[in-house]
Every structure is written in C-alpha cells, then in structure tokens.
PDB file of C-alpha atoms in Angstrom:
ATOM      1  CA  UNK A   1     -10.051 -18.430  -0.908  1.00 59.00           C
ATOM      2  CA  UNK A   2      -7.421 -17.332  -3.616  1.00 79.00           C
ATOM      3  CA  UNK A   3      -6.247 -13.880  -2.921  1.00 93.00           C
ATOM      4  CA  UNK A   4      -4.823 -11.132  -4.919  1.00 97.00           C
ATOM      5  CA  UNK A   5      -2.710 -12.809  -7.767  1.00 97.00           C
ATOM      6  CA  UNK A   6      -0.527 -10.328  -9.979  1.00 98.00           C
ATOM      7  CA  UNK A   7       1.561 -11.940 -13.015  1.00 97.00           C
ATOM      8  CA  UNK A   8       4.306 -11.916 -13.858  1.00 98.00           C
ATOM      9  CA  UNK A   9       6.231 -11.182 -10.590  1.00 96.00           C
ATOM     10  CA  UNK A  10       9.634  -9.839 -12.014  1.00 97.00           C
ATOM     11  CA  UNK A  11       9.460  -8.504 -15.293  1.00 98.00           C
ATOM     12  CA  UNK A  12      12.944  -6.842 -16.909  1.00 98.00           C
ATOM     13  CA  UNK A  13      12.628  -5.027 -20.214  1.00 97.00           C
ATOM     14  CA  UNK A  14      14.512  -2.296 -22.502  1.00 97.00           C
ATOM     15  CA  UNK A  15      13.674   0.961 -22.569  1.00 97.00           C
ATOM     16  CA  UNK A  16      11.156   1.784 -25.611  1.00 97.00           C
ATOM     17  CA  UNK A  17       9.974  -1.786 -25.084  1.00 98.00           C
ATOM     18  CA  UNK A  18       6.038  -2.881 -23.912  1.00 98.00           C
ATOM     19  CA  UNK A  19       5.039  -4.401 -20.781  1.00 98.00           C
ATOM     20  CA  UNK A  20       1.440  -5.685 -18.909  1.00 98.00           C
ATOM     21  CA  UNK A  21       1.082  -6.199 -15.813  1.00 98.00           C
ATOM     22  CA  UNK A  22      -2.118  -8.551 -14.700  1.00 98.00           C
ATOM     23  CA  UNK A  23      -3.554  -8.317 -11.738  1.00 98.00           C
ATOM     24  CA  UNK A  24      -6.763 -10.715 -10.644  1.00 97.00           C
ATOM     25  CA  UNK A  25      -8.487  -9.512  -7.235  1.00 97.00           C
ATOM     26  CA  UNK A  26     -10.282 -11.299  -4.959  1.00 96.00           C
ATOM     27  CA  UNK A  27     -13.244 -12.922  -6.357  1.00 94.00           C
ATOM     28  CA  UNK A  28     -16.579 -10.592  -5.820  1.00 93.00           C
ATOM     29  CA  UNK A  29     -14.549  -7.399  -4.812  1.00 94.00           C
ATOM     30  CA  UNK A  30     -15.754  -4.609  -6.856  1.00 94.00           C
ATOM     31  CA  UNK A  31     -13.017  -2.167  -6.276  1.00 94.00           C
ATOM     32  CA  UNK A  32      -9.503  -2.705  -7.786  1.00 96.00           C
ATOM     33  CA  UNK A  33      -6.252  -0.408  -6.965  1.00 96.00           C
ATOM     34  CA  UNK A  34      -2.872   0.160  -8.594  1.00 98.00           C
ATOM     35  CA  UNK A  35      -0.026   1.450  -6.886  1.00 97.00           C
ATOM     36  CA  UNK A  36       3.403   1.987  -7.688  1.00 96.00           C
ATOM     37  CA  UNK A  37       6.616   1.385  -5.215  1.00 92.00           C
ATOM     38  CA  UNK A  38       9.472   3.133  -6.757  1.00 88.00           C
ATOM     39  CA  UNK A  39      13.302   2.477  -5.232  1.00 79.00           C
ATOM     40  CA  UNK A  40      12.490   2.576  -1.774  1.00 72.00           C
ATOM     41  CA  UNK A  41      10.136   5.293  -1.344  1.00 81.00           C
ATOM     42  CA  UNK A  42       6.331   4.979  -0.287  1.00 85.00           C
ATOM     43  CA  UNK A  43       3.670   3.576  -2.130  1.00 92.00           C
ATOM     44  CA  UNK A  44       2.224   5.871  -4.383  1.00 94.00           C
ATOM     45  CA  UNK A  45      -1.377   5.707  -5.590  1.00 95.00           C
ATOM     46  CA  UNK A  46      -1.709   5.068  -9.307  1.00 97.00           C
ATOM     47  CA  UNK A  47      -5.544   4.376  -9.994  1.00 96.00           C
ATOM     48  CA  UNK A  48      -8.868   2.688  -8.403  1.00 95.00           C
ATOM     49  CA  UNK A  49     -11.652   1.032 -10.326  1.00 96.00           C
ATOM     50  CA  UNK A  50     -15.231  -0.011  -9.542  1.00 94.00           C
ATOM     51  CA  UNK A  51     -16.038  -2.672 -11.507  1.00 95.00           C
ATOM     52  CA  UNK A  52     -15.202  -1.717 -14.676  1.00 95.00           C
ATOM     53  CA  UNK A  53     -15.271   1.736 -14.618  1.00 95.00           C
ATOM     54  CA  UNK A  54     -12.465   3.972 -13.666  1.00 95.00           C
ATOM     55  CA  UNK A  55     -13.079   6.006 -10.381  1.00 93.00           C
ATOM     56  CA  UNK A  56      -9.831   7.546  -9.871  1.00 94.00           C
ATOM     57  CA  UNK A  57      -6.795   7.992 -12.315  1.00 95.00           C
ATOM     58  CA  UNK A  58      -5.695  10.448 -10.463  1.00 94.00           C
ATOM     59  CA  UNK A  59      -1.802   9.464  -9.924  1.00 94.00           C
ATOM     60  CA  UNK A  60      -1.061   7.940 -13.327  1.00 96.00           C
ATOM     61  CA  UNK A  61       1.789   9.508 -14.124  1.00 92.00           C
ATOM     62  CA  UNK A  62       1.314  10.091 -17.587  1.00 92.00           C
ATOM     63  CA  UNK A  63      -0.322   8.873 -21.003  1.00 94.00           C
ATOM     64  CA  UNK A  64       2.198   6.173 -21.298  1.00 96.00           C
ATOM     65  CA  UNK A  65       0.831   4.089 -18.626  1.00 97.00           C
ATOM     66  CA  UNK A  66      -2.898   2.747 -19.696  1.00 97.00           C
ATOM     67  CA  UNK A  67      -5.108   0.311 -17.263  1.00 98.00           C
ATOM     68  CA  UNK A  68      -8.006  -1.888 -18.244  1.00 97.00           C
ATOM     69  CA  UNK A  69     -10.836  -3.620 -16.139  1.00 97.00           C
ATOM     70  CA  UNK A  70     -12.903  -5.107 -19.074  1.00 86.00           C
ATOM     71  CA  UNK A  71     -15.735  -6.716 -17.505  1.00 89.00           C
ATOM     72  CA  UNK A  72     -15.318  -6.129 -14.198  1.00 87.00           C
ATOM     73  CA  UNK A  73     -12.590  -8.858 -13.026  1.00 94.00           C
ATOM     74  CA  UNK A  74      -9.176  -8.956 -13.618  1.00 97.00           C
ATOM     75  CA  UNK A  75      -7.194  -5.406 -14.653  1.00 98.00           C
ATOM     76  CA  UNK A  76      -4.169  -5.024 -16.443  1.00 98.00           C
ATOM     77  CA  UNK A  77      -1.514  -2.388 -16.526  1.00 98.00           C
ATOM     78  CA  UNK A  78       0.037  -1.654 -20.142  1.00 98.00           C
ATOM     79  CA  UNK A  79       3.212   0.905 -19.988  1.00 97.00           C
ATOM     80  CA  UNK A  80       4.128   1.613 -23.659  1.00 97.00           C
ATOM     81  CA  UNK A  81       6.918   2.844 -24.165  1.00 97.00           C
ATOM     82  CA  UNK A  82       8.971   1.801 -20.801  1.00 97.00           C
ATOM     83  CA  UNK A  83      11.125   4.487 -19.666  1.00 97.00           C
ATOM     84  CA  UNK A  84      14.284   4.179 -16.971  1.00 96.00           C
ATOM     85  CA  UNK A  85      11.818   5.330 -14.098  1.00 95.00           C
ATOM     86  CA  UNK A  86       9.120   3.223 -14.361  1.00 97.00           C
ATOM     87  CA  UNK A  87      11.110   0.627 -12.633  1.00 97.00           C
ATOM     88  CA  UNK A  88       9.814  -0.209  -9.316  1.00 96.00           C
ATOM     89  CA  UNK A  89       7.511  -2.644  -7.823  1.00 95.00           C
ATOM     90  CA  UNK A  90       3.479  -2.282  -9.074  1.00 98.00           C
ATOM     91  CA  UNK A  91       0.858  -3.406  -6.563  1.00 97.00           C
ATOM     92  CA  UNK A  92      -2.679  -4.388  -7.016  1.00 98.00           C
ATOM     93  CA  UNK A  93      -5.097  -4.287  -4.512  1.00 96.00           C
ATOM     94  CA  UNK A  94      -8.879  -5.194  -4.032  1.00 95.00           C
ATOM     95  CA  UNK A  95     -11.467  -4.491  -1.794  1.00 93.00           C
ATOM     96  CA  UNK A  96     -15.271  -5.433  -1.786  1.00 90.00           C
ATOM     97  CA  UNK A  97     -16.293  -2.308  -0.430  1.00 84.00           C
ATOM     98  CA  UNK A  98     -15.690   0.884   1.383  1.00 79.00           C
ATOM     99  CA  UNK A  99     -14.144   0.595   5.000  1.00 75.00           C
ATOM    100  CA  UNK A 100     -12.896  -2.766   4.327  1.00 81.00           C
ATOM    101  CA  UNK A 101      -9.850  -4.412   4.128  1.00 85.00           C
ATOM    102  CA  UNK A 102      -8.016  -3.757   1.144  1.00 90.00           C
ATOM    103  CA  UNK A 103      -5.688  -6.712   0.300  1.00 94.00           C
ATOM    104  CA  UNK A 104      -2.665  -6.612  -1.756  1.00 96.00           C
ATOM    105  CA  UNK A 105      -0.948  -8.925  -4.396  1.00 97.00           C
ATOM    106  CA  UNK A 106       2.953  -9.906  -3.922  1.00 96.00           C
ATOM    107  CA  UNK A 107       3.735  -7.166  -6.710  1.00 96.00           C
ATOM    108  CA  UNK A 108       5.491  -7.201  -9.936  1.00 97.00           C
ATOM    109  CA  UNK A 109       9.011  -6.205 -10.254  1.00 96.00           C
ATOM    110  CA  UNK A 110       9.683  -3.784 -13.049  1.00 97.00           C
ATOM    111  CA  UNK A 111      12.685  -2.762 -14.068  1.00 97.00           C
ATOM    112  CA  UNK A 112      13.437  -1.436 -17.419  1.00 97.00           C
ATOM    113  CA  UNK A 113      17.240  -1.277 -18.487  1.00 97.00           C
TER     114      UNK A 113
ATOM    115  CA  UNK B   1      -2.012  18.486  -0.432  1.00 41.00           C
ATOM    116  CA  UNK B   2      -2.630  15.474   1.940  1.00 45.00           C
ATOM    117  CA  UNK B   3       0.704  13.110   3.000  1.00 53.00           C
ATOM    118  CA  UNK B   4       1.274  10.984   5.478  1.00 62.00           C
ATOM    119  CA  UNK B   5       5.004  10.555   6.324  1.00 56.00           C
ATOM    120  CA  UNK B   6       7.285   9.127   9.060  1.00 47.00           C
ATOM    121  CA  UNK B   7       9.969  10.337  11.536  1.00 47.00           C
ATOM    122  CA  UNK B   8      12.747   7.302  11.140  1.00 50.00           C
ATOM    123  CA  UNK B   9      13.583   5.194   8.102  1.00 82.00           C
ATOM    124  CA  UNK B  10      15.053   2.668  10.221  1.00 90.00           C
ATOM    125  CA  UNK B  11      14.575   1.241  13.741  1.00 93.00           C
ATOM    126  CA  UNK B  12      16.500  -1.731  15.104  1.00 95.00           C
ATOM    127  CA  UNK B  13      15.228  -3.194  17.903  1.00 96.00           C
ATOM    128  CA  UNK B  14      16.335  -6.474  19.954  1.00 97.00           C
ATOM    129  CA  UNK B  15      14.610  -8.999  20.070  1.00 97.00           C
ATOM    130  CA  UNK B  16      11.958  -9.553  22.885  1.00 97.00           C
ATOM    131  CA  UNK B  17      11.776  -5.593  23.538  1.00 97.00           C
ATOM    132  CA  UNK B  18       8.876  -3.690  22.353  1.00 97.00           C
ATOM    133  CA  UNK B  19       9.199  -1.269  19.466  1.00 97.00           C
ATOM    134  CA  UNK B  20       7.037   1.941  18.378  1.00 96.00           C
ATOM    135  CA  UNK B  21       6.925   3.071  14.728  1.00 95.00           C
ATOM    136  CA  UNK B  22       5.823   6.980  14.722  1.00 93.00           C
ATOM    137  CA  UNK B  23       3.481   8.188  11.476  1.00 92.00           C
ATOM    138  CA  UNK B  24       2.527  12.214  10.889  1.00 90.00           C
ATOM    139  CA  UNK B  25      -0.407  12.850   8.325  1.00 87.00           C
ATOM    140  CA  UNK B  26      -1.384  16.721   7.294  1.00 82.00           C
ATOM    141  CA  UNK B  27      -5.237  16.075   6.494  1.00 81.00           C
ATOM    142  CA  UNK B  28      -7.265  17.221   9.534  1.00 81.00           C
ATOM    143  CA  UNK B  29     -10.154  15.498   7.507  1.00 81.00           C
ATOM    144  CA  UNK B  30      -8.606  12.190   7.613  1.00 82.00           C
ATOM    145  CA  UNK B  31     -11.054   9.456   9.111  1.00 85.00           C
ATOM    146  CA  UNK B  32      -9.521   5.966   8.552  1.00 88.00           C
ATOM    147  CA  UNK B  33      -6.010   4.941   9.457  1.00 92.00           C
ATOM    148  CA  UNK B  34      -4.060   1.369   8.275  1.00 93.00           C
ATOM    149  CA  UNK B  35      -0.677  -0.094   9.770  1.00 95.00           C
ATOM    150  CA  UNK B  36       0.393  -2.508   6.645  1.00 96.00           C
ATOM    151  CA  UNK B  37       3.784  -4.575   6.924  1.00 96.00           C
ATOM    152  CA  UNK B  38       5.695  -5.314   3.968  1.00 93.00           C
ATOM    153  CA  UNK B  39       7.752  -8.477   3.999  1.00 92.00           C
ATOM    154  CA  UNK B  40      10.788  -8.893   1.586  1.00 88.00           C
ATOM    155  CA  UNK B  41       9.152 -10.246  -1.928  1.00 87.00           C
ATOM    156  CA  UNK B  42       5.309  -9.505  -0.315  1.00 91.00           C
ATOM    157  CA  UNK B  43       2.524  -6.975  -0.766  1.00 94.00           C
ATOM    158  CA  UNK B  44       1.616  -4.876   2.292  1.00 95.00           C
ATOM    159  CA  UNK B  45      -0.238  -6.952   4.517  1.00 95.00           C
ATOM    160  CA  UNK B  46      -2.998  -5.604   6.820  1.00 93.00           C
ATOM    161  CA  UNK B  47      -1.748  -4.928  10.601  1.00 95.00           C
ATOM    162  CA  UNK B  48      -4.404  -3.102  12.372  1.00 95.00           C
ATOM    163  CA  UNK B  49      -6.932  -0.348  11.641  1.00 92.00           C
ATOM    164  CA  UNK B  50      -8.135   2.736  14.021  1.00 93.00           C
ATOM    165  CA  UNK B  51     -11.092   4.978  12.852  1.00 90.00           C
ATOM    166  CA  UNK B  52     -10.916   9.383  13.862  1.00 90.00           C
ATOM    167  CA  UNK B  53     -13.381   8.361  16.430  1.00 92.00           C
ATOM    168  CA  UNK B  54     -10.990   6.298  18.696  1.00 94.00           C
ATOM    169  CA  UNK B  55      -7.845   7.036  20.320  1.00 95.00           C
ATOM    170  CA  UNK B  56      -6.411   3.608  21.010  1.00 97.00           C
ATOM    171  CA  UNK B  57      -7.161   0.163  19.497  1.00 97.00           C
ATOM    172  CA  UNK B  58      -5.214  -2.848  19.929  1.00 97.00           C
ATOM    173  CA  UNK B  59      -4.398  -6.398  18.404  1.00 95.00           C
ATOM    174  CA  UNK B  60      -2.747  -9.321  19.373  1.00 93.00           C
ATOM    175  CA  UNK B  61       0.951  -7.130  20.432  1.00 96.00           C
ATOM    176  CA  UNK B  62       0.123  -4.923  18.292  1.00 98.00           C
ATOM    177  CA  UNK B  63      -1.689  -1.540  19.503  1.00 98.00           C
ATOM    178  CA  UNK B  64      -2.406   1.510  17.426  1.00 97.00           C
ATOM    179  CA  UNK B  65      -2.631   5.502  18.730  1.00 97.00           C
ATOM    180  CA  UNK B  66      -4.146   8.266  16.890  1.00 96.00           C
ATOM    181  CA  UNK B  67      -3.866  11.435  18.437  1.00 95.00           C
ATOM    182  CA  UNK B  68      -5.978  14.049  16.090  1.00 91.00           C
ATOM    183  CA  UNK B  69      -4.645  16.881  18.156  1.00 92.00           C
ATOM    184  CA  UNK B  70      -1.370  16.577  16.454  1.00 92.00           C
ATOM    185  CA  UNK B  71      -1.840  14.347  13.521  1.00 91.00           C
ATOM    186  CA  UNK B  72       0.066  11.940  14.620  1.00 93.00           C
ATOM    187  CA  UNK B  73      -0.290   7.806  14.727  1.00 93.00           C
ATOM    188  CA  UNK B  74       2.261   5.074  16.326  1.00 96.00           C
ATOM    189  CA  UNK B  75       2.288   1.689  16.227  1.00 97.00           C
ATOM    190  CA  UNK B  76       3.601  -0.453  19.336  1.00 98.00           C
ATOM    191  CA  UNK B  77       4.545  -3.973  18.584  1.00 98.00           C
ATOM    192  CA  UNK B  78       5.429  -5.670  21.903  1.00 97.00           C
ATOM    193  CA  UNK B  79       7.810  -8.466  22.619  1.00 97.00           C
ATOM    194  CA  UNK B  80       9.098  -8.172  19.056  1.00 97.00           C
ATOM    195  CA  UNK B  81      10.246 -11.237  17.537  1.00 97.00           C
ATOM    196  CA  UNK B  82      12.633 -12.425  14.440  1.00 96.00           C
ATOM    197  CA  UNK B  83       9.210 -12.350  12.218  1.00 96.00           C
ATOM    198  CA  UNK B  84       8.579  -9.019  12.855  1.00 97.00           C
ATOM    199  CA  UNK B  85      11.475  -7.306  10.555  1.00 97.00           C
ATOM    200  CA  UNK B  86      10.087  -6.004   7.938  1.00 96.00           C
ATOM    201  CA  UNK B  87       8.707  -2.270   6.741  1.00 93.00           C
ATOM    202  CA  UNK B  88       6.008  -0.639   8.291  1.00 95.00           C
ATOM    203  CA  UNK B  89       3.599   1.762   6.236  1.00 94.00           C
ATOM    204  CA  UNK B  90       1.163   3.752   7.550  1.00 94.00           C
ATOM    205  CA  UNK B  91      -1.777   4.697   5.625  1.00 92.00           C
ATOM    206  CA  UNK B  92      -4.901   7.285   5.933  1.00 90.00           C
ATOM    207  CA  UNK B  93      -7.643   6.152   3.299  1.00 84.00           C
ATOM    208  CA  UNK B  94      -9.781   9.272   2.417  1.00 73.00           C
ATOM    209  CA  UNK B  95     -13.223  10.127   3.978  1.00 66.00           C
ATOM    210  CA  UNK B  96     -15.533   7.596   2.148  1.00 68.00           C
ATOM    211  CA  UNK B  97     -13.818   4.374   2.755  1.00 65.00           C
ATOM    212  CA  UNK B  98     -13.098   3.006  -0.437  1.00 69.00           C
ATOM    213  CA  UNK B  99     -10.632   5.943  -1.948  1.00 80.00           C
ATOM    214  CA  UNK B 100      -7.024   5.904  -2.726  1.00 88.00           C
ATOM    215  CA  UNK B 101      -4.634   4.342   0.498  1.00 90.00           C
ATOM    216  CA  UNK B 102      -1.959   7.608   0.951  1.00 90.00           C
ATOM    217  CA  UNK B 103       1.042   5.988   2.180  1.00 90.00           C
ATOM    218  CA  UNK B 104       3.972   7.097   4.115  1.00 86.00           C
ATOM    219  CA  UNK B 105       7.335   6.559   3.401  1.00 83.00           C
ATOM    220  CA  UNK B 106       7.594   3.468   5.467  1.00 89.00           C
ATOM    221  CA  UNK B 107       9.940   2.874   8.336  1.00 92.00           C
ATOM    222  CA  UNK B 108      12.139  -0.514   7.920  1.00 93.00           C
ATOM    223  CA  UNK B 109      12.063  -2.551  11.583  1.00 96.00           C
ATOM    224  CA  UNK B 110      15.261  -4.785  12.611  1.00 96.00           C
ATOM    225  CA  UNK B 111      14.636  -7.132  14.842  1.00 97.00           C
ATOM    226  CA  UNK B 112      18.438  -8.148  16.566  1.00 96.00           C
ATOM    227  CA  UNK B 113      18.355 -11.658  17.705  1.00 93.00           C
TER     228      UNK B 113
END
C-alpha cells in the first residue's frame, strides 16, 4: 500500500514568486493534515480536512497561504506571494479516522530566497 | 493555550545504553498522546501511542509514561542503537481523536557508537 506521497520534495523560489505543494494521502483516508516545520522548531499545525471540506484552518498563518481538497483525494497547498519565512519543511498527513494512526509524507522543502 | 514542549534539545547517548526523552503538555484535558521520530529527509514516523487512561504502555524497546498528575510523558528507548538518532516529537491530539497533532519542540537523540 502506497503511503503519503507529497511532490515536489525541495522546492526553492524568489520571494513574490508562487508555489504548490501536492500532497496525495493514503487511499480511503478521509482526513488530510498540513503542517508546517519551520528552521528547527516543532511542527506547527496548519489545517485538517474531511474529505473535501475544511474542518480546521485554524493555524494558517495568513491569507497568503490557500489549501484545496477538490473531491476528496489529493490536497494542495498554494502560497502566493512567497515571503522569506515561509521557508521550512510542509508536511501532509492522513488518517482514516479518529484515534488512528496518522501517517506522514517525507515533506517538501521550501525555501524562498 | 494548549502546548506540549520538552526539557532538552539534545541528548547523546552511547550506544547500547538506554535513553529517556522527557515531554511536558499544559492541557489537563488532553486524552491521546504520540511519540513520532523524525529521520533526516523523513516525515515523523509513528513510535508508540498511550491513551489518559493508562500510565505505562510499551513496544518493542520502546515504553511510554504518562503521568497526568504532572503533565508530563517520557519515552524510554532501551539498548539504543546507531538507527535510533534521530528527533523525537511528542504529540497530544485533542479530545476527539481526529483533531490537530500539537507538537513539541522535539528533542534530537545521538546515538555514540
């Protein structure tokens, strides 16, 4: 069983510039995380969906950052326009339901210059 | 608010001897508890769980404690080995079971040959 892909997995742009992050969870899980690692500090929540819908967007930092879950599978993670400290490492997760496992993808390196 | 955080950034440890990794959370409330390690270019990976209701759990050389009295968790990894450097998160996961993971800083583990 495939499990938690996230593309690309370094990504370096310029400031002012466009990136999205994809992330494709485990087949059949319903709920889908985002987190953010940011130079060495913990791993910060960014947002959780259920299916498609968004359940918590709690800890996005700010209407530059915009995540999608169209149909329920894979999500993606838009940041337009990068700034200097949105570098860090972004993690998806997914889990099929509550007080389960939640698995983790091998992250995608930001870093905007 | 809610955080979970650690005593140590770092802990080296030689090889063979058995190393504990110490976690504080805040949130009386909190039900659900995660060890994750975090290999160099990996997601967190799932170590071992322990729900409010138990004190103790253990794994293979791995072994969790909770104690709710202080808010305080610690993993034990016994007869570490080379493949255990890495970073160690804790985690509490909310009251439902499928919420946000709060992480804590994460403690980096040295294994000396």
């Amino acid at each position: 069983e495939a499990g938690v892909t996230q593309f690309p997995s370094h990504s370096v742009i310029e400031k002012g510039q466009t990136v999205t992050l994809r992330c494709d969870p485990i087949s059949g899980h319903d709920n889908l995380y985002w987190y953010r690692r940011v130079m060495g500090k913990e791993i910060k929540f960014l947002l959780h969906f259920v299916k498609e819908s968004k359940q918590d967007e709690s800890g996005m930092p700010n209407n530059r950052f915009l995540a999608e879950r169209t149909g329920g599978t894979y999500s993606t993670l838009k940041v337009q326009p990068a700034e200097l400290e949105d570098s860090g490492v972004y993690f998806c997760a997914s889990r099929s339901g509550a007080n389960t496992e939640a698995f983790f993808g091998q992250g995608t390196r930001l870093t905007v210059v | 608010g809610e955080s979970v955080g650690l005593h140590l950034p770092t802990l080296s440890v030689q090889e063979g001897d058995n190393s504990i990794i110490n976690c504080a959370y805040s949130n009386s409330a909190s039900d659900y508890f995660i060890w994750y390690k975090q290999e160099s270019g990996k997601g967190p990976q799932f170590i071992i769980d322990i729900r409010s209701n138990m004190d103790k759990r253990q794994g293979q050389r791995v072994t969790v404690l909770l104690n709710k009295t202080v808010k305080h968790l610690s993993l034990q990894i016994a007869a570490t080995q080379p493949g255990d450097s890495a970073v160690y998160f804790c985690a509490e996961n909310g009251l439902f079971g499928n919420e946000k993971l709060t992480f804590g800083t994460g403690t980096r583990l040295t294994i000396i040959p």
